[in-house]
XYZ file of C-alpha atoms in Angstrom:
178
model
C 74.042 -16.882 69.248
C 72.830 -20.127 67.958
C 74.778 -23.314 67.828
C 77.023 -24.046 64.545
C 74.453 -26.635 63.322
C 71.711 -24.397 63.528
C 73.132 -21.498 61.729
C 74.227 -23.918 59.144
C 70.943 -24.927 58.929
C 69.418 -21.678 59.071
C 71.372 -20.157 56.406
C 70.463 -22.998 53.961
C 66.978 -22.630 55.116
C 67.034 -19.060 53.424
C 69.787 -19.911 50.628
C 68.272 -22.907 49.005
C 64.936 -20.854 49.189
C 65.879 -17.818 47.880
C 68.929 -18.656 45.286
C 67.822 -22.402 44.530
C 70.086 -25.474 45.495
C 72.332 -25.372 42.671
C 73.311 -21.822 43.017
C 74.210 -22.373 46.594
C 77.369 -23.673 47.433
C 78.634 -25.027 50.364
C 81.222 -22.115 50.780
C 78.654 -19.614 50.865
C 76.851 -21.427 53.543
C 80.015 -21.729 55.468
C 80.792 -17.948 55.140
C 77.260 -16.935 55.847
C 76.927 -19.130 58.838
C 80.149 -18.360 60.330
C 81.345 -21.834 60.952
C 84.805 -23.683 59.799
C 84.520 -25.795 57.027
C 85.312 -28.162 59.698
C 82.356 -27.613 61.877
C 80.302 -27.571 58.798
C 81.520 -31.354 57.714
C 81.153 -32.433 61.659
C 77.453 -31.888 61.365
C 76.679 -32.641 57.638
C 78.442 -35.303 55.627
C 77.560 -33.511 52.117
C 75.481 -30.713 50.378
C 73.096 -33.722 49.972
C 72.619 -34.680 53.912
C 72.167 -30.698 54.706
C 69.349 -30.635 51.710
C 67.579 -33.419 53.091
C 67.499 -31.544 56.690
C 66.548 -28.294 55.021
C 63.594 -30.352 53.244
C 62.577 -31.758 56.516
C 62.732 -28.585 58.205
C 61.226 -26.658 55.326
C 58.096 -29.219 55.519
C 57.623 -28.723 59.004
C 57.374 -25.343 59.015
C 55.111 -25.245 55.998
C 52.503 -27.702 57.348
C 52.580 -25.933 60.767
C 51.698 -22.924 59.131
C 49.081 -24.645 56.739
C 47.474 -26.272 60.104
C 47.414 -22.495 61.907
C 45.756 -21.392 58.453
C 43.105 -23.656 58.423
C 42.536 -24.441 62.230
C 39.345 -22.337 62.456
C 37.738 -23.826 59.683
C 34.314 -25.482 60.289
C 33.611 -27.000 57.179
C 35.482 -29.168 54.543
C 34.540 -26.307 52.162
C 35.964 -23.839 54.158
C 39.326 -25.628 55.475
C 40.071 -26.169 51.581
C 39.194 -22.353 50.777
C 41.694 -21.397 53.346
C 44.197 -23.998 52.228
C 44.009 -21.845 49.010
C 44.329 -18.626 50.681
C 46.975 -20.071 52.450
C 49.035 -20.538 49.113
C 48.266 -16.862 48.189
C 49.599 -15.592 51.857
C 52.724 -17.841 51.387
C 53.292 -16.132 47.709
C 53.048 -12.881 49.485
C 55.440 -13.645 52.193
C 57.692 -15.342 50.188
C 57.611 -13.367 47.031
C 56.389 -16.117 44.692
C 59.270 -18.346 45.288
C 57.184 -21.174 44.599
C 57.306 -24.826 46.584
C 60.989 -25.506 47.896
C 60.309 -29.164 47.271
C 59.322 -28.986 43.399
C 62.184 -26.173 42.899
C 65.021 -28.337 43.987
C 63.358 -31.319 42.341
C 63.616 -29.493 39.011
C 67.259 -28.969 39.760
C 68.772 -32.368 40.767
C 69.404 -35.127 38.461
C 67.516 -38.605 38.979
C 70.521 -40.084 40.792
C 70.264 -38.227 43.879
C 67.630 -40.926 44.965
C 67.561 -40.002 48.472
C 66.493 -36.446 47.836
C 63.746 -37.539 45.675
C 62.720 -39.797 48.344
C 62.364 -37.206 50.999
C 60.702 -35.033 48.018
C 58.168 -37.843 47.229
C 57.507 -38.714 50.785
C 56.649 -35.231 51.780
C 54.310 -34.638 48.850
C 52.512 -38.321 49.937
C 51.917 -36.870 53.539
C 50.109 -34.357 51.598
C 48.193 -36.213 49.109
C 47.275 -38.397 52.033
C 45.877 -35.614 54.417
C 43.940 -34.474 51.474
C 42.455 -38.023 51.460
C 41.626 -38.121 55.269
C 39.585 -35.188 54.680
C 37.765 -35.872 51.502
C 37.321 -39.765 51.483
C 37.075 -39.878 47.970
C 39.800 -40.761 45.718
C 39.049 -39.215 42.963
C 38.032 -35.965 44.193
C 40.731 -35.853 46.622
C 43.530 -36.359 43.675
C 41.569 -33.641 41.684
C 41.949 -31.095 44.391
C 45.396 -32.186 45.089
C 46.193 -31.272 41.572
C 44.770 -28.446 41.375
C 46.641 -27.480 44.832
C 50.075 -28.231 43.296
C 49.499 -26.729 39.922
C 48.572 -23.465 41.950
C 51.600 -23.435 43.582
C 53.499 -23.803 39.949
C 51.554 -21.347 38.191
C 51.370 -18.852 40.845
C 55.331 -18.803 40.779
C 55.469 -18.699 36.879
C 53.121 -16.185 36.493
C 53.941 -14.020 39.857
C 50.008 -13.875 40.001
C 47.359 -15.233 42.404
C 44.887 -15.305 39.619
C 44.824 -19.232 38.994
C 44.769 -19.900 42.760
C 41.564 -17.756 42.870
C 39.955 -19.515 39.700
C 41.109 -22.917 41.714
C 39.232 -21.682 44.773
C 36.183 -21.362 42.729
C 36.575 -24.978 41.183
C 37.259 -26.597 44.511
C 34.237 -25.357 46.071
C 32.018 -26.532 43.273
C 33.883 -29.800 43.145
C 33.319 -30.342 46.887
C 29.759 -28.644 46.844
C 28.787 -31.191 43.975
C 30.052 -34.091 46.176
C 28.697 -33.252 49.522
């Protein structure tokens, strides 16, 4: 059986993603991870600390899955087509749950600065990776915005339609710029 810290984090991974941050209480996490309250607080000072760890672990998982999905791409166009296909795959695997980062961002007040910083830092890393690949700030920003909005709109409509349309737009943008 995994150690208490791992059980807490694994339980939070599922609950925060499925129920959201505000709808998940510490007592539910403690109960479902089969740890004592003392054990929980030994590993995490607060629910916010657990949230930060969740976001970091979720980011690592998400990036590694994206990299696996795009690893075989031979051209920039193919890499970005596969990146959008990855969003479709995640929607199918996770029932259109959307972006954990943006979901939590929408739930927390502005004064939870540490959580906001973690979310912003992860989004900056994604944006920087687009910049590295594309080497054109305006085009990269355009595709990044399409990517982020594809996640949001697919969650809202529970449909991959706008991801499919974004893929076509991105291919047109990349073909015109190269």
